[in-house]
Coordinates of N, CA and C in Angstrom, one line a residue:
M78 N 180.9 127.0 -93.2 CA 181.9 127.3 -92.1 C 182.8 128.3 -92.7
D79 N 183.2 129.4 -91.9 CA 184.1 130.4 -92.4 C 185.5 129.8 -92.7
K80 N 186.1 130.4 -93.7 CA 187.5 130.1 -94.0 C 188.3 130.9 -93.0
L81 N 189.4 130.3 -92.5 CA 190.2 130.9 -91.4 C 191.6 131.2 -91.9
L82 N 192.1 132.4 -91.5 CA 193.5 132.7 -91.6 C 194.1 132.4 -90.3
S83 N 195.2 131.5 -90.3 CA 195.8 131.1 -89.1 C 197.2 131.7 -88.9
L84 N 197.4 132.4 -87.8 CA 198.7 132.9 -87.5 C 199.2 132.1 -86.3
Q85 N 200.3 131.4 -86.4 CA 200.9 130.6 -85.3 C 202.3 131.0 -85.0
N86 N 202.5 131.5 -83.8 CA 203.9 131.8 -83.3 C 204.6 132.7 -84.3
I87 N 203.9 133.7 -84.8 CA 204.4 134.7 -85.8 C 205.4 135.7 -85.1
K88 N 206.5 135.9 -85.7 CA 207.4 137.0 -85.2 C 208.1 137.6 -86.5
I89 N 207.9 138.9 -86.6 CA 208.6 139.6 -87.7 C 209.4 140.7 -87.1
V90 N 210.7 140.7 -87.4 CA 211.6 141.6 -86.8 C 212.2 142.6 -87.9
S91 N 212.3 143.9 -87.6 CA 212.9 144.8 -88.4 C 213.8 145.7 -87.6
N92 N 215.1 145.9 -88.0 CA 216.0 146.7 -87.3 C 216.1 146.3 -85.8
E93 N 216.1 145.0 -85.5 CA 216.1 144.5 -84.2 C 214.9 144.8 -83.3
R94 N 213.8 145.2 -84.0 CA 212.6 145.5 -83.3 C 211.5 144.6 -83.8
T95 N 210.7 144.0 -82.9 CA 209.6 143.2 -83.3 C 208.4 144.0 -83.7
I96 N 208.1 143.9 -85.0 CA 207.0 144.8 -85.5 C 205.7 144.0 -85.7
L97 N 205.7 142.7 -85.6 CA 204.5 141.9 -85.6 C 204.7 140.6 -84.9
S98 N 203.8 140.3 -84.0 CA 203.9 139.0 -83.2 C 202.5 138.5 -83.0
A99 N 202.3 137.2 -83.1 CA 201.0 136.5 -82.8 C 201.3 135.1 -82.4
K100 N 200.8 134.7 -81.2 CA 201.0 133.3 -80.8 C 200.1 132.3 -81.4
S101 N 198.8 132.5 -81.3 CA 197.9 131.6 -82.0 C 196.6 132.3 -82.2
I102 N 196.4 132.8 -83.4 CA 195.2 133.6 -83.8 C 194.6 133.1 -85.1
Q103 N 193.3 132.9 -85.1 CA 192.6 132.6 -86.3 C 191.6 133.7 -86.6
I104 N 191.6 134.1 -87.8 CA 190.8 135.2 -88.3 C 189.8 134.7 -89.3
P105 N 188.5 134.7 -89.0 CA 187.5 134.3 -90.0 C 187.5 135.3 -91.3
M106 N 187.7 134.7 -92.4 CA 187.9 135.5 -93.6 C 186.5 135.5 -94.4
Q107 N 185.7 136.5 -94.0 CA 184.4 136.6 -94.6 C 183.9 138.0 -94.5
G108 N 183.4 138.5 -95.6 CA 182.8 139.9 -95.7 C 183.9 140.9 -95.8
V109 N 183.7 142.0 -95.0 CA 184.6 143.2 -95.0 C 185.2 143.3 -93.6
I110 N 186.5 143.2 -93.6 CA 187.2 143.2 -92.3 C 188.1 144.4 -92.2
A111 N 188.0 145.2 -91.1 CA 188.8 146.4 -91.0 C 189.9 146.1 -89.9
I112 N 191.1 146.6 -90.3 CA 192.2 146.5 -89.3 C 192.4 148.0 -88.8
I113 N 192.3 148.2 -87.6 CA 192.6 149.5 -87.0 C 193.6 149.5 -85.9
G114 N 194.1 150.7 -85.6 CA 195.1 150.8 -84.6 C 196.0 152.0 -84.9
P115 N 196.8 152.4 -83.9 CA 197.6 153.6 -84.1 C 198.7 153.4 -85.1
N116 N 199.4 154.4 -85.5 CA 200.5 154.3 -86.4 C 201.6 153.4 -85.8
G117 N 202.2 152.5 -86.6 CA 203.2 151.6 -86.1 C 202.6 150.4 -85.4
A118 N 201.3 150.2 -85.5 CA 200.7 149.1 -84.9 C 201.0 147.7 -85.5
G119 N 201.4 147.8 -86.8 CA 201.6 146.6 -87.6 C 200.6 146.2 -88.6
K120 N 199.7 147.2 -88.9 CA 198.6 146.9 -89.9 C 199.1 146.6 -91.3
T121 N 200.0 147.4 -91.8 CA 200.6 147.2 -93.1 C 201.4 146.0 -93.2
T122 N 202.2 145.7 -92.1 CA 203.0 144.5 -92.1 C 202.1 143.3 -92.1
L123 N 201.0 143.3 -91.4 CA 200.0 142.1 -91.5 C 199.5 141.9 -92.9
L124 N 199.1 143.0 -93.6 CA 198.6 142.9 -94.9 C 199.7 142.3 -95.9
R125 N 200.9 142.8 -95.7 CA 202.0 142.3 -96.6 C 202.3 140.8 -96.3
L126 N 202.2 140.4 -95.0 CA 202.4 139.0 -94.7 C 201.3 138.1 -95.3
I127 N 200.1 138.5 -95.2 CA 199.0 137.7 -95.7 C 199.1 137.6 -97.2
H128 N 199.5 138.6 -97.9 CA 199.6 138.6 -99.3 C 200.9 137.8 -99.8
G129 N 201.8 137.6 -98.9 CA 203.0 136.9 -99.3 C 204.2 137.8 -99.7
L130 N 204.0 139.1 -99.6 CA 205.1 140.0 -99.9 C 206.3 139.9 -99.0
I131 N 206.1 139.5 -97.7 CA 207.1 139.3 -96.8 C 206.9 138.0 -96.1
Q132 N 207.9 137.4 -95.5 CA 207.8 136.2 -94.7 C 208.2 136.5 -93.3
A133 N 207.6 135.7 -92.4 CA 207.9 135.9 -91.0 C 209.2 135.3 -90.6
N134 N 209.9 136.0 -89.7 CA 211.2 135.4 -89.2 C 210.9 134.1 -88.4
E135 N 209.8 134.0 -87.8 CA 209.4 132.8 -87.1 C 207.9 132.5 -87.3
G136 N 207.5 131.3 -87.1 CA 206.1 131.0 -87.2 C 205.5 130.8 -88.6
S137 N 204.2 130.6 -88.6 CA 203.6 130.4 -89.9 C 202.3 131.2 -90.1
C138 N 202.1 131.6 -91.3 CA 200.8 132.3 -91.7 C 200.2 131.5 -92.8
V139 N 199.1 130.8 -92.4 CA 198.4 129.9 -93.4 C 197.1 130.6 -93.8
S140 N 197.0 131.0 -95.0 CA 195.8 131.6 -95.6 C 194.9 130.6 -96.3
P141 N 193.6 130.8 -96.3 CA 192.7 129.9 -97.1 C 192.8 130.2 -98.5
F142 N 193.5 131.3 -98.9 CA 193.6 131.8 -100.3 C 195.1 131.7 -100.7
A143 N 195.3 131.2 -101.9 CA 196.6 131.2 -102.5 C 197.1 132.6 -102.9
K144 N 198.4 132.8 -103.1 CA 198.9 134.1 -103.4 C 198.2 134.7 -104.6
N145 N 198.0 133.8 -105.6 CA 197.4 134.3 -106.9 C 195.9 134.5 -106.8
E146 N 195.4 134.3 -105.6 CA 194.0 134.5 -105.4 C 193.7 135.8 -104.6
S147 N 194.8 136.5 -104.3 CA 194.7 137.8 -103.5 C 195.3 138.9 -104.3
A148 N 194.7 140.1 -104.1 CA 195.3 141.3 -104.7 C 195.5 142.4 -103.6
L149 N 196.6 143.1 -103.7 CA 197.0 144.0 -102.7 C 197.1 145.4 -103.3
V150 N 196.3 146.4 -102.7 CA 196.4 147.8 -103.1 C 197.0 148.5 -101.9
L151 N 198.2 149.1 -102.2 CA 198.9 149.8 -101.1 C 198.4 151.2 -101.0
H152 N 198.9 151.8 -99.9 CA 198.5 153.2 -99.6 C 198.9 154.1 -100.7
Y153 N 200.1 153.9 -101.3 CA 200.5 154.7 -102.4 C 201.2 153.8 -103.4
T154 N 200.7 153.9 -104.7 CA 201.3 153.1 -105.7 C 201.9 154.0 -106.8
P155 N 203.2 153.9 -107.0 CA 203.8 154.8 -108.1 C 203.3 154.4 -109.4
M156 N 203.1 155.3 -110.3 CA 202.6 155.1 -111.6 C 203.8 155.0 -112.6
L157 N 203.8 154.1 -113.5 CA 204.8 154.0 -114.6 C 204.6 155.0 -115.7
K158 N 205.6 155.2 -116.5 CA 205.5 156.1 -117.7 C 204.7 155.3 -118.7
A159 N 203.4 155.2 -118.5 CA 202.6 154.4 -119.4 C 201.2 155.0 -119.3
S160 N 200.4 154.6 -120.3 CA 199.0 155.1 -120.3 C 198.2 154.4 -119.2
V161 N 197.0 154.9 -118.9 CA 196.1 154.3 -118.0 C 195.8 152.9 -118.4
R162 N 195.4 152.7 -119.6 CA 195.1 151.3 -120.1 C 196.3 150.4 -120.1
E163 N 197.5 150.9 -120.4 CA 198.7 150.1 -120.4 C 199.0 149.6 -119.0
H164 N 198.6 150.3 -117.9 CA 198.8 149.8 -116.6 C 198.0 148.5 -116.3
L165 N 197.0 148.4 -117.0 CA 196.2 147.1 -116.9 C 196.7 146.0 -117.8
T166 N 197.0 146.3 -119.0 CA 197.4 145.3 -119.9 C 198.8 144.8 -119.5
L167 N 199.6 145.5 -118.7 CA 200.9 145.0 -118.2 C 200.7 143.8 -117.3
L168 N 199.5 143.5 -116.9 CA 199.2 142.3 -116.1 C 199.6 141.0 -116.9
R169 N 199.6 141.2 -118.2 CA 200.0 140.0 -119.1 C 201.4 139.5 -118.7
D170 N 202.2 140.4 -118.2 CA 203.6 140.0 -117.9 C 203.6 139.0 -116.7
T171 N 202.6 138.9 -116.0 CA 202.5 137.9 -114.8 C 201.7 136.7 -115.2
N172 N 201.6 136.4 -116.5 CA 200.9 135.2 -117.0 C 199.4 135.3 -116.8
I173 N 198.9 136.5 -116.7 CA 197.4 136.7 -116.6 C 196.9 137.1 -117.9
T174 N 196.0 136.4 -118.5 CA 195.5 136.8 -119.8 C 194.5 137.9 -119.6
V175 N 194.9 139.1 -120.2 CA 194.0 140.3 -120.1 C 193.9 140.8 -121.5
S176 N 192.7 140.8 -122.0 CA 192.4 141.4 -123.3 C 192.2 142.9 -123.2
N177 N 192.3 143.6 -124.3 CA 192.1 145.0 -124.4 C 190.6 145.3 -124.0
A178 N 189.7 144.4 -124.4 CA 188.3 144.6 -124.0 C 188.1 144.5 -122.5
E179 N 188.8 143.5 -121.9 CA 188.7 143.3 -120.4 C 189.3 144.5 -119.7
A180 N 190.4 145.0 -120.2 CA 191.0 146.2 -119.6 C 190.0 147.4 -119.7
D181 N 189.4 147.6 -120.9 CA 188.5 148.7 -121.0 C 187.2 148.5 -120.1
Q182 N 186.8 147.3 -120.0 CA 185.6 147.0 -119.1 C 186.0 147.4 -117.6
A183 N 187.2 147.0 -117.2 CA 187.6 147.3 -115.9 C 187.7 148.8 -115.7
L184 N 188.2 149.6 -116.6 CA 188.3 151.0 -116.5 C 186.9 151.6 -116.5
A185 N 186.0 151.1 -117.2 CA 184.6 151.6 -117.2 C 184.0 151.3 -115.8
S186 N 184.3 150.2 -115.2 CA 183.7 149.9 -113.9 C 184.1 150.8 -112.8
V187 N 185.3 151.6 -113.0 CA 185.7 152.5 -112.0 C 185.6 154.0 -112.5
G188 N 185.0 154.1 -113.7 CA 184.8 155.5 -114.2 C 186.0 156.2 -114.8
L189 N 186.9 155.4 -115.4 CA 188.1 156.0 -116.0 C 188.2 155.8 -117.5
S190 N 187.1 155.4 -118.1 CA 187.2 155.1 -119.6 C 187.7 156.4 -120.3
H191 N 187.3 157.5 -119.9 CA 187.6 158.8 -120.6 C 189.1 159.1 -120.5
L192 N 189.8 158.4 -119.6 CA 191.2 158.7 -119.4 C 192.1 157.6 -119.8
A193 N 191.6 156.6 -120.6 CA 192.3 155.4 -120.9 C 193.6 155.6 -121.6
N194 N 193.7 156.7 -122.4 CA 194.9 156.9 -123.2 C 195.8 158.0 -122.6
N195 N 195.4 158.5 -121.4 CA 196.2 159.6 -120.7 C 197.3 159.0 -120.0
P196 N 198.4 159.8 -119.7 CA 199.5 159.3 -118.9 C 199.0 159.0 -117.5
A197 N 199.3 157.8 -117.0 CA 198.9 157.5 -115.6 C 199.5 158.4 -114.6
Q198 N 200.7 158.9 -114.9 CA 201.4 159.7 -113.9 C 200.7 161.0 -113.7
K199 N 199.8 161.4 -114.6 CA 199.1 162.7 -114.4 C 197.7 162.5 -113.7
L200 N 197.4 161.3 -113.3 CA 196.2 161.1 -112.6 C 196.2 161.8 -111.2
S201 N 195.0 162.2 -110.8 CA 194.9 162.7 -109.4 C 195.0 161.5 -108.4
A202 N 195.1 161.8 -107.2 CA 195.2 160.8 -106.1 C 194.0 159.8 -106.2
G203 N 192.8 160.4 -106.3 CA 191.6 159.6 -106.4 C 191.6 158.7 -107.6
E204 N 192.0 159.3 -108.8 CA 192.0 158.5 -110.0 C 193.0 157.4 -110.0
R205 N 194.2 157.7 -109.3 CA 195.2 156.6 -109.2 C 194.6 155.4 -108.4
Q206 N 193.9 155.8 -107.3 CA 193.3 154.7 -106.5 C 192.3 153.9 -107.3
K207 N 191.5 154.6 -108.1 CA 190.5 153.9 -108.9 C 191.2 153.0 -109.9
L208 N 192.3 153.4 -110.5 CA 193.1 152.6 -111.4 C 193.6 151.3 -110.7
C209 N 194.1 151.5 -109.4 CA 194.5 150.4 -108.6 C 193.4 149.4 -108.4
F210 N 192.2 149.9 -108.2 CA 191.1 149.0 -108.0 C 190.7 148.3 -109.3
A211 N 190.8 148.9 -110.4 CA 190.6 148.3 -111.7 C 191.6 147.2 -111.9
R212 N 192.9 147.5 -111.6 CA 193.9 146.4 -111.8 C 193.6 145.2 -110.8
A213 N 193.3 145.5 -109.6 CA 192.9 144.4 -108.7 C 191.8 143.6 -109.2
R214 N 190.8 144.3 -109.7 CA 189.6 143.5 -110.2 C 190.0 142.6 -111.4
L215 N 190.9 143.0 -112.2 CA 191.3 142.2 -113.4 C 192.1 140.9 -112.9
Q216 N 192.7 141.0 -111.7 CA 193.4 139.8 -111.2 C 192.4 138.7 -110.7
M217 N 191.1 139.0 -110.7 CA 190.1 138.1 -110.3 C 190.4 137.5 -109.0
P218 N 190.7 138.3 -107.9 CA 191.0 137.7 -106.6 C 189.8 137.3 -105.8
K219 N 190.1 136.4 -104.9 CA 189.1 136.0 -103.9 C 189.2 136.9 -102.6
L220 N 190.4 137.4 -102.4 CA 190.8 138.2 -101.3 C 191.4 139.5 -101.8
V221 N 190.8 140.7 -101.3 CA 191.4 142.0 -101.7 C 191.9 142.7 -100.4
L222 N 193.2 143.0 -100.4 CA 193.8 143.6 -99.3 C 194.1 145.1 -99.6
L223 N 193.6 146.0 -98.7 CA 193.7 147.4 -99.0 C 194.4 148.1 -97.8
D224 N 195.4 148.9 -98.1 CA 196.1 149.6 -97.1 C 195.7 151.1 -97.1
E225 N 194.9 151.6 -96.2 CA 194.5 153.0 -96.1 C 193.9 153.4 -97.5
P226 N 192.9 152.8 -98.0 CA 192.4 153.0 -99.4 C 191.9 154.4 -99.6
T227 N 191.5 155.2 -98.6 CA 191.0 156.5 -98.9 C 191.8 157.6 -98.2
A228 N 193.0 157.3 -97.8 CA 193.9 158.3 -97.2 C 194.3 159.4 -98.2
N229 N 194.2 160.6 -97.8 CA 194.5 161.8 -98.6 C 193.6 162.0 -99.8
L230 N 192.4 161.4 -99.8 CA 191.4 161.6 -100.8 C 190.4 162.6 -100.4
D231 N 189.8 163.4 -101.3 CA 188.8 164.3 -101.0 C 187.5 163.5 -100.7
P232 N 186.5 164.1 -100.1 CA 185.2 163.3 -99.8 C 184.6 162.6 -100.9
N233 N 184.5 163.3 -102.1 CA 183.9 162.6 -103.3 C 184.7 161.4 -103.7
A234 N 186.0 161.5 -103.8 CA 186.8 160.3 -104.1 C 186.7 159.2 -103.1
S235 N 186.7 159.6 -101.8 CA 186.5 158.6 -100.8 C 185.2 157.9 -100.9
D236 N 184.1 158.6 -101.2 CA 182.9 157.9 -101.4 C 182.9 156.9 -102.5
D237 N 183.6 157.3 -103.6 CA 183.7 156.4 -104.8 C 184.5 155.2 -104.4
V238 N 185.5 155.3 -103.6 CA 186.3 154.1 -103.2 C 185.5 153.2 -102.3
E239 N 184.8 153.8 -101.4 CA 183.9 153.0 -100.5 C 182.9 152.2 -101.3
Q240 N 182.3 152.9 -102.3 CA 181.4 152.2 -103.2 C 182.0 151.0 -103.9
M241 N 183.3 151.2 -104.3 CA 184.0 150.1 -105.0 C 184.3 148.9 -104.0
I242 N 184.6 149.3 -102.8 CA 184.8 148.2 -101.8 C 183.5 147.4 -101.6
M243 N 182.4 148.1 -101.5 CA 181.1 147.4 -101.2 C 180.7 146.6 -102.5
Q244 N 181.1 147.1 -103.7 CA 180.8 146.4 -104.9 C 181.6 145.1 -104.9
L245 N 182.9 145.1 -104.6 CA 183.7 143.9 -104.6 C 183.2 142.9 -103.5
A246 N 182.8 143.4 -102.4 CA 182.2 142.6 -101.3 C 180.9 141.9 -101.8
G247 N 180.1 142.7 -102.5 CA 178.9 142.2 -103.1 C 179.1 141.1 -104.1
E248 N 180.3 141.1 -104.7 CA 180.6 140.0 -105.7 C 181.2 138.8 -105.0
G249 N 181.2 138.8 -103.6 CA 181.6 137.6 -102.9 C 183.1 137.6 -102.5
K250 N 183.8 138.7 -102.8 CA 185.2 138.8 -102.4 C 185.4 139.1 -100.9
V251 N 186.4 138.6 -100.3 CA 186.7 139.0 -98.9 C 187.6 140.2 -99.0
I252 N 187.2 141.3 -98.2 CA 187.9 142.5 -98.2 C 188.6 142.7 -96.8
L253 N 189.9 142.9 -96.8 CA 190.6 143.2 -95.6 C 191.3 144.5 -95.8
F254 N 190.9 145.6 -95.0 CA 191.4 146.9 -95.2 C 191.9 147.5 -93.9
A255 N 193.0 148.3 -94.0 CA 193.5 149.0 -92.9 C 193.0 150.5 -93.0
S256 N 192.5 151.0 -91.9 CA 192.0 152.4 -91.9 C 192.1 153.1 -90.6
H257 N 192.3 154.4 -90.7 CA 192.3 155.3 -89.5 C 190.9 156.0 -89.4
N258 N 190.1 155.8 -90.3 CA 188.8 156.5 -90.4 C 187.7 155.6 -89.7
M259 N 187.4 156.0 -88.4 CA 186.5 155.1 -87.6 C 185.1 155.2 -88.2
A260 N 184.6 156.3 -88.7 CA 183.3 156.3 -89.3 C 183.2 155.4 -90.5
Q261 N 184.3 155.4 -91.3 CA 184.4 154.5 -92.5 C 184.3 153.0 -92.0
V262 N 185.0 152.7 -91.0 CA 185.0 151.3 -90.5 C 183.6 150.9 -90.0
Q263 N 182.9 151.8 -89.4 CA 181.6 151.5 -88.9 C 180.6 151.4 -90.1
R264 N 180.9 152.1 -91.2 CA 180.0 152.0 -92.4 C 180.2 150.7 -93.1
L265 N 181.5 150.3 -93.2 CA 181.8 149.2 -94.1 C 182.0 147.8 -93.5
A266 N 182.6 147.8 -92.3 CA 183.1 146.5 -91.8 C 182.0 145.7 -91.1
N267 N 182.1 144.4 -91.3 CA 181.3 143.5 -90.4 C 182.2 142.8 -89.4
Q268 N 183.5 143.1 -89.4 CA 184.4 142.6 -88.4 C 185.6 143.6 -88.2
V269 N 186.0 143.7 -87.0 CA 187.1 144.7 -86.7 C 188.2 144.0 -86.0
I270 N 189.4 144.3 -86.4 CA 190.7 143.8 -85.8 C 191.4 145.0 -85.2
F271 N 191.7 145.0 -83.9 CA 192.4 146.1 -83.3 C 193.8 145.6 -83.0
M272 N 194.8 146.4 -83.5 CA 196.2 146.1 -83.3 C 196.9 147.3 -82.6
Q273 N 197.9 146.9 -81.8 CA 198.8 147.9 -81.2 C 200.1 147.2 -80.9
N274 N 201.2 148.0 -81.1 CA 202.5 147.5 -80.8 C 202.8 146.1 -81.5
G275 N 202.3 145.9 -82.7 CA 202.6 144.7 -83.4 C 201.7 143.5 -83.0
Q276 N 200.7 143.7 -82.2 CA 199.9 142.6 -81.7 C 198.4 142.8 -82.0
I277 N 197.7 141.7 -82.2 CA 196.3 141.8 -82.4 C 195.7 141.6 -81.0
L278 N 195.1 142.7 -80.5 CA 194.5 142.7 -79.1 C 193.1 142.4 -79.0
E279 N 192.3 142.7 -80.1 CA 190.9 142.4 -80.1 C 190.4 142.1 -81.5
M280 N 189.4 141.3 -81.5 CA 188.6 141.0 -82.8 C 187.2 140.8 -82.4
G281 N 186.3 141.4 -83.3 CA 184.9 141.2 -83.1 C 184.1 142.1 -84.0
G282 N 182.8 142.0 -83.8 CA 181.9 142.9 -84.6 C 182.0 144.3 -84.3
P283 N 181.8 145.2 -85.3 CA 182.0 146.6 -85.0 C 181.1 147.2 -84.0
E284 N 179.8 146.8 -83.9 CA 178.9 147.3 -82.9 C 179.4 147.0 -81.5
Q285 N 179.8 145.8 -81.2 CA 180.4 145.4 -79.9 C 181.7 146.1 -79.7
F286 N 182.6 146.2 -80.7 CA 183.9 146.8 -80.4 C 183.7 148.3 -80.1
F287 N 182.9 149.0 -80.8 CA 182.9 150.5 -80.6 C 182.1 150.8 -79.4
K288 N 181.1 150.0 -79.0 CA 180.3 150.3 -77.8 C 181.0 149.8 -76.5
N289 N 181.7 148.7 -76.7 CA 182.2 148.0 -75.4 C 183.6 147.3 -75.7
P290 N 184.6 148.1 -76.0 CA 185.9 147.5 -76.2 C 186.4 146.8 -75.0
Q291 N 187.1 145.7 -75.2 CA 187.4 144.7 -74.1 C 188.8 145.0 -73.5
T292 N 189.6 145.9 -74.1 CA 190.9 146.1 -73.6 C 191.1 147.6 -73.3
E293 N 192.0 147.9 -72.3 CA 192.2 149.3 -72.0 C 192.9 150.0 -73.2
E294 N 193.7 149.3 -73.9 CA 194.4 149.9 -75.1 C 193.3 150.4 -76.1
A295 N 192.3 149.5 -76.4 CA 191.3 149.9 -77.4 C 190.5 151.0 -76.9
T296 N 190.1 151.0 -75.6 CA 189.3 152.1 -75.0 C 190.1 153.5 -75.2
K297 N 191.3 153.5 -74.9 CA 192.1 154.7 -75.0 C 192.2 155.1 -76.5
F298 N 192.5 154.2 -77.4 CA 192.6 154.4 -78.8 C 191.3 155.1 -79.4
L299 N 190.2 154.5 -79.0 CA 188.9 155.0 -79.6 C 188.6 156.4 -79.0
A300 N 189.0 156.7 -77.8 CA 188.8 158.0 -77.2 C 189.6 159.0 -77.9
R301 N 190.8 158.7 -78.2 CA 191.7 159.6 -79.0 C 191.2 159.8 -80.4
E302 N 190.8 158.7 -81.1 CA 190.4 158.8 -82.5 C 189.1 159.7 -82.6
F303 N 188.1 159.4 -81.7 CA 186.8 160.1 -81.9 C 187.0 161.6 -81.5
I304 N 187.9 161.9 -80.6 CA 188.2 163.3 -80.3 C 188.8 164.0 -81.4
A305 N 189.7 163.3 -82.1 CA 190.5 163.9 -83.2 C 189.5 164.1 -84.4
Q306 N 188.5 163.2 -84.6 CA 187.6 163.3 -85.7 C 186.4 164.1 -85.4

């Protein structure tokens, strides 16, 4: 039976505006799940809530995974004044045992071994994202949360990131990612969550969603997105 993420009477308010609300929603946490919707829909807020970075003003978010079983890769992660390898060994500060050999293995898995001693701040956007994936892998999560993982990346870097997503999924990890790239969602996801105005309006398989959306909001959103792309 699928593990379920339960949102009950959720309300998150920022600057007197409700940015996320959910009365009673259960999300099967299995495979690769895409969260889509226009800017301001609440996608990033939902990811942060699930990871435990923020708390709801009202209601409860009950995840089948503990906080230490999830890893979050944000849309943009600032790099410290440290080497690429040191960005991984710094995980020791959170009581995670990470050996130099494990750090090097993680870098090798994302193709960054040759940059291990380079300043992380000088990495390209694609290389930074790969480093974030290596860091997430070292946390040995059961759930990986990704916020626009290929935004502003060139096609080759985007392909590399998609391959890493599928590799993690192939290892049995649950992937939950927000994306504006509908072709990417169709390639990767086995489940789609559509959000607008802080609400989850639809959930279902990608084939059903893209061919026959059930809400007027989703129909209009898809028409705009496919015209734009």
